[in-house]
PDB file of C-alpha atoms in Angstrom:
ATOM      1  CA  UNK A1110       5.388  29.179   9.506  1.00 44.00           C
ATOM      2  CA  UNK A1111       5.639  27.766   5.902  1.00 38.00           C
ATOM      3  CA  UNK A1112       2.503  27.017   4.348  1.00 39.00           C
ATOM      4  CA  UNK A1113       3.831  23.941   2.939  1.00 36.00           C
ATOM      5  CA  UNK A1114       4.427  22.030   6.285  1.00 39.00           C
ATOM      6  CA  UNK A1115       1.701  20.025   5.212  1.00 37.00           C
ATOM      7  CA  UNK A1116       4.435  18.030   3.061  1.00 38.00           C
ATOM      8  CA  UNK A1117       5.861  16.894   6.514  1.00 39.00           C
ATOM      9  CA  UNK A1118       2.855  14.002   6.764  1.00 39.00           C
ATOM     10  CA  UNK A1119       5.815  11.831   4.471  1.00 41.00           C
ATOM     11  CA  UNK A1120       7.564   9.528   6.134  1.00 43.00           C
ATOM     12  CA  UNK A1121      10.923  11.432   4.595  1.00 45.00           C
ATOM     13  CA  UNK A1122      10.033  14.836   6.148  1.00 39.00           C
ATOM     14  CA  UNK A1123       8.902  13.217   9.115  1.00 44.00           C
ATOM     15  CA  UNK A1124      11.590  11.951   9.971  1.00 49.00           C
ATOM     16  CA  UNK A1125      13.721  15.330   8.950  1.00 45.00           C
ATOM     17  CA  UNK A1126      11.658  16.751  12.090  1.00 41.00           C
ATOM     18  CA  UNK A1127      15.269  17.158  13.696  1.00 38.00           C
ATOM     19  CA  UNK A1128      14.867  20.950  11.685  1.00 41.00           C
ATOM     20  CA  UNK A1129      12.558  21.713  14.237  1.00 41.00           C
ATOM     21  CA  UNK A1130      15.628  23.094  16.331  1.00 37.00           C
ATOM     22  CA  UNK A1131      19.165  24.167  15.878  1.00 36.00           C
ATOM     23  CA  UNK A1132      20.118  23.596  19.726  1.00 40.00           C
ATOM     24  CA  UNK A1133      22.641  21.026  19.757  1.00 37.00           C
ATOM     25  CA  UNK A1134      23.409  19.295  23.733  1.00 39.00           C
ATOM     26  CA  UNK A1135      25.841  16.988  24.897  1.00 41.00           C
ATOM     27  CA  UNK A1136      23.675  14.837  27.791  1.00 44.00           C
ATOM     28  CA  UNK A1137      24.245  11.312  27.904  1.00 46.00           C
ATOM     29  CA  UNK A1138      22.789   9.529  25.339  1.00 45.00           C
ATOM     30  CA  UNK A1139      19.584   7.789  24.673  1.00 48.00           C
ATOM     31  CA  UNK A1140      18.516   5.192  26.976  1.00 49.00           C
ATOM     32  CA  UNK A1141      17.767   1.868  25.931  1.00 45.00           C
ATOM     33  CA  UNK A1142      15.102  -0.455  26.980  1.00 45.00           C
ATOM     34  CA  UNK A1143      16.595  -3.306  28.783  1.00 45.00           C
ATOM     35  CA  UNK A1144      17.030  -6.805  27.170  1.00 43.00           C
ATOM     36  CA  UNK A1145      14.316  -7.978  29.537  1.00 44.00           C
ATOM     37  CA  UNK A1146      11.776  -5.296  27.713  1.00 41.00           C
ATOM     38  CA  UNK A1147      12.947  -4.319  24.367  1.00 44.00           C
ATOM     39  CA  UNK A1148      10.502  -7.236  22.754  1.00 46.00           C
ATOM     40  CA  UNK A1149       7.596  -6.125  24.678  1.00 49.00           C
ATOM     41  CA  UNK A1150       5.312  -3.719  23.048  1.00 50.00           C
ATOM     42  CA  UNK A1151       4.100  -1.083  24.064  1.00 49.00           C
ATOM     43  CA  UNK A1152       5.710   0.450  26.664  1.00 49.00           C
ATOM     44  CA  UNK A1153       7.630  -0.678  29.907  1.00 46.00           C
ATOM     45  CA  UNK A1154       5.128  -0.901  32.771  1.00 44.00           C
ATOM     46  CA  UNK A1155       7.452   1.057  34.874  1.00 49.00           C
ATOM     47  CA  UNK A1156       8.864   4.159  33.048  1.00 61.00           C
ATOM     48  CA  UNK A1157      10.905   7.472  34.605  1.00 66.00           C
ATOM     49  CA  UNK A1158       8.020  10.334  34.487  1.00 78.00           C
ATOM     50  CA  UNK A1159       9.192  13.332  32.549  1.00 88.00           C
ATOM     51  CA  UNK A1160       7.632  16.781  32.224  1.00 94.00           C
ATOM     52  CA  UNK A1161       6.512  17.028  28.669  1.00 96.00           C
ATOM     53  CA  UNK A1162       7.945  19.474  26.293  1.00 96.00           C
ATOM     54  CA  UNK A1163       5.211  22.217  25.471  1.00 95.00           C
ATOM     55  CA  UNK A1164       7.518  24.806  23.631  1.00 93.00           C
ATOM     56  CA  UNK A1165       9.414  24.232  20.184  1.00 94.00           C
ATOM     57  CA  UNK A1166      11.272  20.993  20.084  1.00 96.00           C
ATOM     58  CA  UNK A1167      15.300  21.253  20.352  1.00 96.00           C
ATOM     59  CA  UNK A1168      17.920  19.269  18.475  1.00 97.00           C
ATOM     60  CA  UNK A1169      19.033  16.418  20.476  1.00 97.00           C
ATOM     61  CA  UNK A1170      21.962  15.099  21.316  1.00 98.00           C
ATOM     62  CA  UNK A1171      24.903  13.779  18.932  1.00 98.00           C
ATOM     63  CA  UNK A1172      23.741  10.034  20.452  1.00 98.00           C
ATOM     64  CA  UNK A1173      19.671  10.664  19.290  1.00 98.00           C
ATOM     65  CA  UNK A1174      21.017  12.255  15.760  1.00 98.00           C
ATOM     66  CA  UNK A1175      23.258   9.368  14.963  1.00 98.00           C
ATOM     67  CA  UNK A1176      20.216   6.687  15.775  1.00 98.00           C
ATOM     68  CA  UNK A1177      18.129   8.552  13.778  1.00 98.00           C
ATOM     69  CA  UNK A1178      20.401   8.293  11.130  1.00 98.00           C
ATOM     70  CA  UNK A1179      20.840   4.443  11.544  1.00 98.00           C
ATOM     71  CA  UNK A1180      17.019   3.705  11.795  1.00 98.00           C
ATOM     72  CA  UNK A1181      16.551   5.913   8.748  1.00 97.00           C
ATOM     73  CA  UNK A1182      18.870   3.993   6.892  1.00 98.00           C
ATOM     74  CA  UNK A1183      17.572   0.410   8.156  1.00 98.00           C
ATOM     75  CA  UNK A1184      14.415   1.540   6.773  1.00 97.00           C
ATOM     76  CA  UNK A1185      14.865   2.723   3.532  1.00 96.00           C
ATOM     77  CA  UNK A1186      16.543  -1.005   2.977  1.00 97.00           C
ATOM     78  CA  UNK A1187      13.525  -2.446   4.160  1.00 95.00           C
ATOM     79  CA  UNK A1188      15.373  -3.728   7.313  1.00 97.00           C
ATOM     80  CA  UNK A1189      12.078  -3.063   9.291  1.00 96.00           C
ATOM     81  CA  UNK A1190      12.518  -5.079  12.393  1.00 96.00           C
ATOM     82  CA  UNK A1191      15.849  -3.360  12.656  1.00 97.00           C
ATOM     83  CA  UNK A1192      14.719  -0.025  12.314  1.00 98.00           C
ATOM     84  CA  UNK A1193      11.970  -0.897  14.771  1.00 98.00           C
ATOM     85  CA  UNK A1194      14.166  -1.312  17.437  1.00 97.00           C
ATOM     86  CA  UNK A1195      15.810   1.593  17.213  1.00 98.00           C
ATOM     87  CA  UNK A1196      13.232   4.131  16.631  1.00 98.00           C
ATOM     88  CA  UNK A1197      11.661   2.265  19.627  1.00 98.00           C
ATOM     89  CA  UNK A1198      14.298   3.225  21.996  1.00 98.00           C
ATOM     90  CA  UNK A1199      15.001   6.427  20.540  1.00 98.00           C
ATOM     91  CA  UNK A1200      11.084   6.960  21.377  1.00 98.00           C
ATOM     92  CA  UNK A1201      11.670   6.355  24.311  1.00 97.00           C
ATOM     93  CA  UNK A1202      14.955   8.278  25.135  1.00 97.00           C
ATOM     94  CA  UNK A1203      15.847  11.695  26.979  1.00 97.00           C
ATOM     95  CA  UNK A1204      15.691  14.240  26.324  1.00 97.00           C
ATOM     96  CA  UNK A1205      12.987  15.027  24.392  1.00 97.00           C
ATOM     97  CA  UNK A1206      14.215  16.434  20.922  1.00 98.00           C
ATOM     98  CA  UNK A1207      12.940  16.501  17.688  1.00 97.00           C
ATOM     99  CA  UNK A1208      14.586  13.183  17.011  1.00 98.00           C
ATOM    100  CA  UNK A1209      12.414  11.544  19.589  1.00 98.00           C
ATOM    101  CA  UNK A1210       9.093  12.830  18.226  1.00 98.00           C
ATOM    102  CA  UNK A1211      10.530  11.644  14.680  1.00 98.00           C
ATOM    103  CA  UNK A1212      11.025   7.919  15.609  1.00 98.00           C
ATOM    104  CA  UNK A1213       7.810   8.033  17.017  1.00 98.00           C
ATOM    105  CA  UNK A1214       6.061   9.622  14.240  1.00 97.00           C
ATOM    106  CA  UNK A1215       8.132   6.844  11.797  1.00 97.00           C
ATOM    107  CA  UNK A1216       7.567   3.828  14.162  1.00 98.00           C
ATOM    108  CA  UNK A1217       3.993   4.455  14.258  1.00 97.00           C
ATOM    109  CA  UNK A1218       3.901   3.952  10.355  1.00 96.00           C
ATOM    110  CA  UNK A1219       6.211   1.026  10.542  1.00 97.00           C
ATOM    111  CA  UNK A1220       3.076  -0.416  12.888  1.00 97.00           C
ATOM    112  CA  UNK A1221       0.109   1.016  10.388  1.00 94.00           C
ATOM    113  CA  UNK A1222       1.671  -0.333   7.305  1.00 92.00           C
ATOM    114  CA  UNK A1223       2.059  -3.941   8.844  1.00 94.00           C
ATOM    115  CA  UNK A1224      -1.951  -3.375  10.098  1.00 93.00           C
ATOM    116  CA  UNK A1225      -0.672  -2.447  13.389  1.00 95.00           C
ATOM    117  CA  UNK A1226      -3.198   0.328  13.784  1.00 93.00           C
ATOM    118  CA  UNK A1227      -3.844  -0.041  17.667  1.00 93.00           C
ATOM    119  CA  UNK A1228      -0.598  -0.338  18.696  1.00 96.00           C
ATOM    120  CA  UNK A1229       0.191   2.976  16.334  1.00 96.00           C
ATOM    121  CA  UNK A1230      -2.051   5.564  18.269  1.00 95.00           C
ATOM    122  CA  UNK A1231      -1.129   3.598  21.166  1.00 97.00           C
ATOM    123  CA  UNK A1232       2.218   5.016  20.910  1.00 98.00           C
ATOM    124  CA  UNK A1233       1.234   8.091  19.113  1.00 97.00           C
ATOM    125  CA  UNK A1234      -0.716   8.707  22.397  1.00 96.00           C
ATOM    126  CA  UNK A1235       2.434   8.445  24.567  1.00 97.00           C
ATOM    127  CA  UNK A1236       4.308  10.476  22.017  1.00 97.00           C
ATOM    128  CA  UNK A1237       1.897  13.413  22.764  1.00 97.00           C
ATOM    129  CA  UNK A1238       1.965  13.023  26.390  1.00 96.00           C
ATOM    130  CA  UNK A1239       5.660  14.270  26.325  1.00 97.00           C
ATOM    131  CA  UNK A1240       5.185  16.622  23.380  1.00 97.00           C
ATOM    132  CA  UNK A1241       1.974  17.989  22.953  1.00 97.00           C
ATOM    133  CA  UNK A1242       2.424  20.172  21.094  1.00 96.00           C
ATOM    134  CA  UNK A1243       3.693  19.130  17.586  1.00 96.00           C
ATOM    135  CA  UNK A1244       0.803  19.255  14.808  1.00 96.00           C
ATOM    136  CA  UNK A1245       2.599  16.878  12.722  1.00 96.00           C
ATOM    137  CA  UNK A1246       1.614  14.005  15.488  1.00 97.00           C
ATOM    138  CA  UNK A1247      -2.079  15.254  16.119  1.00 97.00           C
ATOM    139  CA  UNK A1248      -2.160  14.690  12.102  1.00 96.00           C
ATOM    140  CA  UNK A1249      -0.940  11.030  12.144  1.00 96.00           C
ATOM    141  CA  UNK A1250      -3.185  10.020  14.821  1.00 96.00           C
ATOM    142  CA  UNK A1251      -5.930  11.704  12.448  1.00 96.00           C
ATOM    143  CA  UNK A1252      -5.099   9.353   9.654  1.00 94.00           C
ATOM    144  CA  UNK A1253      -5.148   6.412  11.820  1.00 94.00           C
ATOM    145  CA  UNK A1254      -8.065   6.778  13.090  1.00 95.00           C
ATOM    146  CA  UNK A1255      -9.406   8.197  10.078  1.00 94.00           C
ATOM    147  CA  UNK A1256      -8.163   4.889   8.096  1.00 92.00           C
ATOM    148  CA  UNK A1257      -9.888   2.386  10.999  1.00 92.00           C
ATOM    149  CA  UNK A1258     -13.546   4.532   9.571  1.00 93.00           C
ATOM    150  CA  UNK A1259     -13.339   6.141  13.334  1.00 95.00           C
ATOM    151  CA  UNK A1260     -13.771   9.865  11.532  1.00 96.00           C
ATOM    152  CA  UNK A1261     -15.824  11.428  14.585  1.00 96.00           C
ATOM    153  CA  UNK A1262     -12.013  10.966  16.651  1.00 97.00           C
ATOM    154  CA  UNK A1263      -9.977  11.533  13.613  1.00 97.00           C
ATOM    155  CA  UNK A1264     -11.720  15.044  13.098  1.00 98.00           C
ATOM    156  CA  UNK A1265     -11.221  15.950  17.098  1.00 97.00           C
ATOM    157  CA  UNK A1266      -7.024  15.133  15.998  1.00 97.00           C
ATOM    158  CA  UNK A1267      -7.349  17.129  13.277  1.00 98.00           C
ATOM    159  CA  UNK A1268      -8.725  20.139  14.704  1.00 98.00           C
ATOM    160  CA  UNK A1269      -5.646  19.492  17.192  1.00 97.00           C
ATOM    161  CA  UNK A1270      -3.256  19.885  15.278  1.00 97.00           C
ATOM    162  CA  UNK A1271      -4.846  23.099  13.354  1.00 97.00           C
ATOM    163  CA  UNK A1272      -5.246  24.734  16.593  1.00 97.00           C
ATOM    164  CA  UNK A1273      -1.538  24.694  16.729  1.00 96.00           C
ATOM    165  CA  UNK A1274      -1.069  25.157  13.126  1.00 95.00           C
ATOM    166  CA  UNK A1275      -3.652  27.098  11.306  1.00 94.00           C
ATOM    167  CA  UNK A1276      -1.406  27.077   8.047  1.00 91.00           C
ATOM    168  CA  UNK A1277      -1.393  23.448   7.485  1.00 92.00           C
ATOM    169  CA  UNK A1278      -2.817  23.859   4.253  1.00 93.00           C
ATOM    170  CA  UNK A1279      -4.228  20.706   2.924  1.00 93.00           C
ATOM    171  CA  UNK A1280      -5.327  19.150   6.696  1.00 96.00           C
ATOM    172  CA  UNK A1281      -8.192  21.733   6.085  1.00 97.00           C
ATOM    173  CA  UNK A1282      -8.829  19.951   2.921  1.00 96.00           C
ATOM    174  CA  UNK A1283      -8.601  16.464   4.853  1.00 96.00           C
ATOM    175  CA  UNK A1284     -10.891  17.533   7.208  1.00 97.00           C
ATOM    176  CA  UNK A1285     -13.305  19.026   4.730  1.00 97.00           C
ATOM    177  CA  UNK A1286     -13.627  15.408   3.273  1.00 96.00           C
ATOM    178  CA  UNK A1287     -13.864  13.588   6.994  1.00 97.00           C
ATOM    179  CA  UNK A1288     -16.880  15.749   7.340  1.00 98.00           C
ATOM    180  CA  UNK A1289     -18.317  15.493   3.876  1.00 97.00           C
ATOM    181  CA  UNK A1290     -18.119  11.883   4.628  1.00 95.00           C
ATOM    182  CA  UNK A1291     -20.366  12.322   7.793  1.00 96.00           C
ATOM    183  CA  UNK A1292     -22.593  14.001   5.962  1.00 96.00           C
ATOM    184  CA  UNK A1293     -21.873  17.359   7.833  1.00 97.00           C
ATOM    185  CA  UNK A1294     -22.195  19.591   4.790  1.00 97.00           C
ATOM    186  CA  UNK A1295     -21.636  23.061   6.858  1.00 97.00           C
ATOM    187  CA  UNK A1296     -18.717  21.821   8.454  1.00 97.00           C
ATOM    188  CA  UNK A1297     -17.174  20.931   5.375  1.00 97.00           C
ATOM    189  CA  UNK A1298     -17.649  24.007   3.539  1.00 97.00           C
ATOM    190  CA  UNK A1299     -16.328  25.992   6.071  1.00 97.00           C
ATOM    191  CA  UNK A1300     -13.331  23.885   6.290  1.00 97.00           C
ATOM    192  CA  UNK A1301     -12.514  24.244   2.475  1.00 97.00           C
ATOM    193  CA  UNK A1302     -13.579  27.998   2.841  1.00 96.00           C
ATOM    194  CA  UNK A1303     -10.349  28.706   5.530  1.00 96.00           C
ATOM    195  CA  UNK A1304      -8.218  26.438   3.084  1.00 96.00           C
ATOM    196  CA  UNK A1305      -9.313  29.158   0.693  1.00 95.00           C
ATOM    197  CA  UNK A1306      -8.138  31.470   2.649  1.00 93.00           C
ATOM    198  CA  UNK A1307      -4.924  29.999   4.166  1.00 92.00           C
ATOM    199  CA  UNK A1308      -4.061  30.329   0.460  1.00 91.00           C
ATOM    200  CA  UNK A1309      -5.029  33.463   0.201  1.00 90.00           C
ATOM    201  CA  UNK A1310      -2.876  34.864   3.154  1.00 86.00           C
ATOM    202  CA  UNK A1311       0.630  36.531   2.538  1.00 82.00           C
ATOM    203  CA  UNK A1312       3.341  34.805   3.439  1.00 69.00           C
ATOM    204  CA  UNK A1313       5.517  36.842   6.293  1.00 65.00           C
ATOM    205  CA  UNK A1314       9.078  35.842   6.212  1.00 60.00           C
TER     206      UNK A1314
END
């Protein structure tokens, strides 16, 4: 992988996490939470179980794209309550895609920036039970914890999402400073010591 994917911790690139896959599919589109639950946050008390998606994320399906797109654009006009609707049922839609984990990842910030920070891992949590996998969500719930002074649990979500992505440059340099900040001298020198050499390592193409 690029070692610039660190970039994708901006709200922009996170929500351009569609490039994740190229597959397009034509399943029915996302489903909705009904009008009895779309106000209540977090999730429905009764929800279909899925299997999560452990392998690369696909593209989703013309229905999840074209949300996307509409939340996106609700967003960057400061239409927040409108944008949080849709990213929350795009969240929550099938099947899993790259879309999905993007809403998540942007509706999550949409609940930190209005000191939501709870209700943000809350649903970062849920995000990762159905993708696992994706370093870019380990790296959010970092932050959040990381910004609520919990750094012992943001560490643990950074080391997450390095195991999956050793070449996320500057989370070693984020994680260097959580443990500085402890006080854990050793860990944070080696930390800044592999972001050394993550620089240092040729880039395969």
């Amino acid at each position: 992988m690029s070692r610039v994917t660190w970039c994708a911790v901006c709200l922009s690139v996170a929500l351009g996490l569609a490039a994740v896959g190229c597959e397009r599919s034509n399943e029915d589109p996302p489903r909705a939470p009904s009008t009895e639950t779309t106000a209540a946050k977090p999730a429905p008390a009764v929800e279909e179980k899925v299997e999560p998606v452990t392998g690369p994320l696909k593209q989703g399906t013309q229905a999840q794209q074209n949300a996307l797109a509409k939340a996106k654009v609700f967003y960057l006009k400061g239409e927040l309550e409108d944008a949080e609707v849709l990213f929350e049922a795009l969240t929550r839609s099938l099947p899993i895609s790259s879309e999905v984990v993007s809403a998540g990842i942007a509706l999550g910030d949409i609940y930190s920036k209005q000191g939501r920070g709870d209700e943000a891992i809350e649903l970062y949590d849920y995000v990762l039970e159905r993708a696992p996998n994706v370093p870019e969500v380990h790296l959010v719930v970092g932050r959040a914890h990381a910004s609520a002074s919990r750094r012992e649990l943001a560490i643990e979500s950074y080391r997450k999402a390095l195991e999956i992505q050793p070449s996320y440059l500057f989370l070693w340099v984020e994680l260097g400073q959580l443990h500085a900040a402890r006080g854990e001298q050793e860990e944070s020198a080696k930390a800044f010591v592999r972001y050394e050499q993550e620089i240092a390592r040729p880039v395969s193409y």
